[in-house]
PDB file of C-alpha atoms in Angstrom:
ATOM      1  CA  MET C 168      58.741 -79.661  59.931  1.00  0.00           C
ATOM      2  CA  HIS C 169      58.425 -83.420  59.967  1.00  0.00           C
ATOM      3  CA  THR C 170      61.284 -85.635  58.879  1.00  0.00           C
ATOM      4  CA  THR C 171      60.435 -88.737  56.897  1.00  0.00           C
ATOM      5  CA  GLU C 172      63.957 -90.173  56.799  1.00  0.00           C
ATOM      6  CA  LEU C 173      66.348 -91.048  59.594  1.00  0.00           C
ATOM      7  CA  PRO C 174      69.035 -88.412  60.202  1.00  0.00           C
ATOM      8  CA  THR C 175      72.675 -89.006  59.447  1.00  0.00           C
ATOM      9  CA  GLU C 176      75.609 -87.244  61.046  1.00  0.00           C
ATOM     10  CA  GLY C 177      75.701 -83.650  59.859  1.00  0.00           C
ATOM     11  CA  THR C 178      72.139 -83.532  58.462  1.00  0.00           C
ATOM     12  CA  ASP C 179      70.420 -82.296  61.619  1.00  0.00           C
ATOM     13  CA  PRO C 180      71.154 -79.208  63.735  1.00  0.00           C
ATOM     14  CA  VAL C 181      70.933 -81.380  66.859  1.00  0.00           C
ATOM     15  CA  VAL C 182      74.494 -81.876  68.092  1.00  0.00           C
ATOM     16  CA  THR C 183      74.113 -85.627  68.569  1.00  0.00           C
ATOM     17  CA  PRO C 184      70.848 -86.755  66.962  1.00  0.00           C
ATOM     18  CA  ALA C 185      69.598 -90.255  67.659  1.00  0.00           C
ATOM     19  CA  LEU C 186      70.165 -91.914  64.305  1.00  0.00           C
ATOM     20  CA  ASP C 187      67.179 -94.248  64.754  1.00  0.00           C
ATOM     21  CA  HIS C 188      64.583 -91.547  65.576  1.00  0.00           C
ATOM     22  CA  LEU C 189      62.357 -89.433  63.349  1.00  0.00           C
ATOM     23  CA  TYR C 190      62.024 -85.816  64.447  1.00  0.00           C
ATOM     24  CA  THR C 191      59.241 -83.263  64.111  1.00  0.00           C
ATOM     25  CA  LYS C 192      59.861 -79.615  64.896  1.00  0.00           C
ATOM     26  CA  ALA C 193      57.363 -76.756  65.038  1.00  0.00           C
ATOM     27  CA  ILE C 194      57.383 -73.039  65.673  1.00  0.00           C
ATOM     28  CA  LEU C 195      54.044 -71.926  67.106  1.00  0.00           C
ATOM     29  CA  ASP C 196      52.785 -68.333  66.950  1.00  0.00           C
ATOM     30  CA  LEU C 197      51.081 -67.573  70.258  1.00  0.00           C
ATOM     31  CA  THR C 198      50.425 -63.875  69.636  1.00  0.00           C
ATOM     32  CA  GLU C 199      46.701 -64.570  69.101  1.00  0.00           C
ATOM     33  CA  GLY C 200      46.453 -66.735  72.223  1.00  0.00           C
ATOM     34  CA  PRO C 201      46.988 -70.347  73.297  1.00  0.00           C
ATOM     35  CA  VAL C 202      47.418 -73.173  70.809  1.00  0.00           C
ATOM     36  CA  ILE C 203      46.247 -76.759  71.313  1.00  0.00           C
ATOM     37  CA  VAL C 204      48.747 -79.384  70.175  1.00  0.00           C
ATOM     38  CA  GLU C 205      47.099 -82.723  69.397  1.00  0.00           C
ATOM     39  CA  LEU C 206      49.259 -85.827  69.306  1.00  0.00           C
ATOM     40  CA  PRO C 207      48.401 -89.210  67.800  1.00  0.00           C
ATOM     41  CA  GLU C 208      47.874 -92.200  70.053  1.00  0.00           C
ATOM     42  CA  VAL C 209      51.205 -93.879  70.756  1.00  0.00           C
ATOM     43  CA  GLU C 210      51.516 -97.650  71.060  1.00  0.00           C
ATOM     44  CA  LYS C 211      52.597 -98.801  74.530  1.00  0.00           C
ATOM     45  CA  GLU C 212      55.820-100.422  73.297  1.00  0.00           C
ATOM     46  CA  ARG C 213      57.011 -97.254  71.527  1.00  0.00           C
ATOM     47  CA  TYR C 214      59.023 -94.416  73.039  1.00  0.00           C
ATOM     48  CA  PHE C 215      57.591 -90.936  72.620  1.00  0.00           C
ATOM     49  CA  SER C 216      58.645 -87.587  74.022  1.00  0.00           C
ATOM     50  CA  ILE C 217      57.722 -83.948  73.561  1.00  0.00           C
ATOM     51  CA  GLN C 218      59.797 -80.921  74.524  1.00  0.00           C
ATOM     52  CA  ILE C 219      58.315 -77.434  74.824  1.00  0.00           C
ATOM     53  CA  MET C 220      60.545 -74.360  75.124  1.00  0.00           C
ATOM     54  CA  ASP C 221      59.710 -70.706  75.526  1.00  0.00           C
TER      55      ASP C 221
END
């Protein structure tokens, strides 16, 4: 689920979304085994983070 527009208050389930960030969310099915997540190259002057939860 990749957002293409910036969130506004009340449009995202995140309690306090950063209003100048785009978000991508994914649910991965690992019942068949591990999954490889490939990320695009990120420019040095950009902020990028990934969070993985079980």
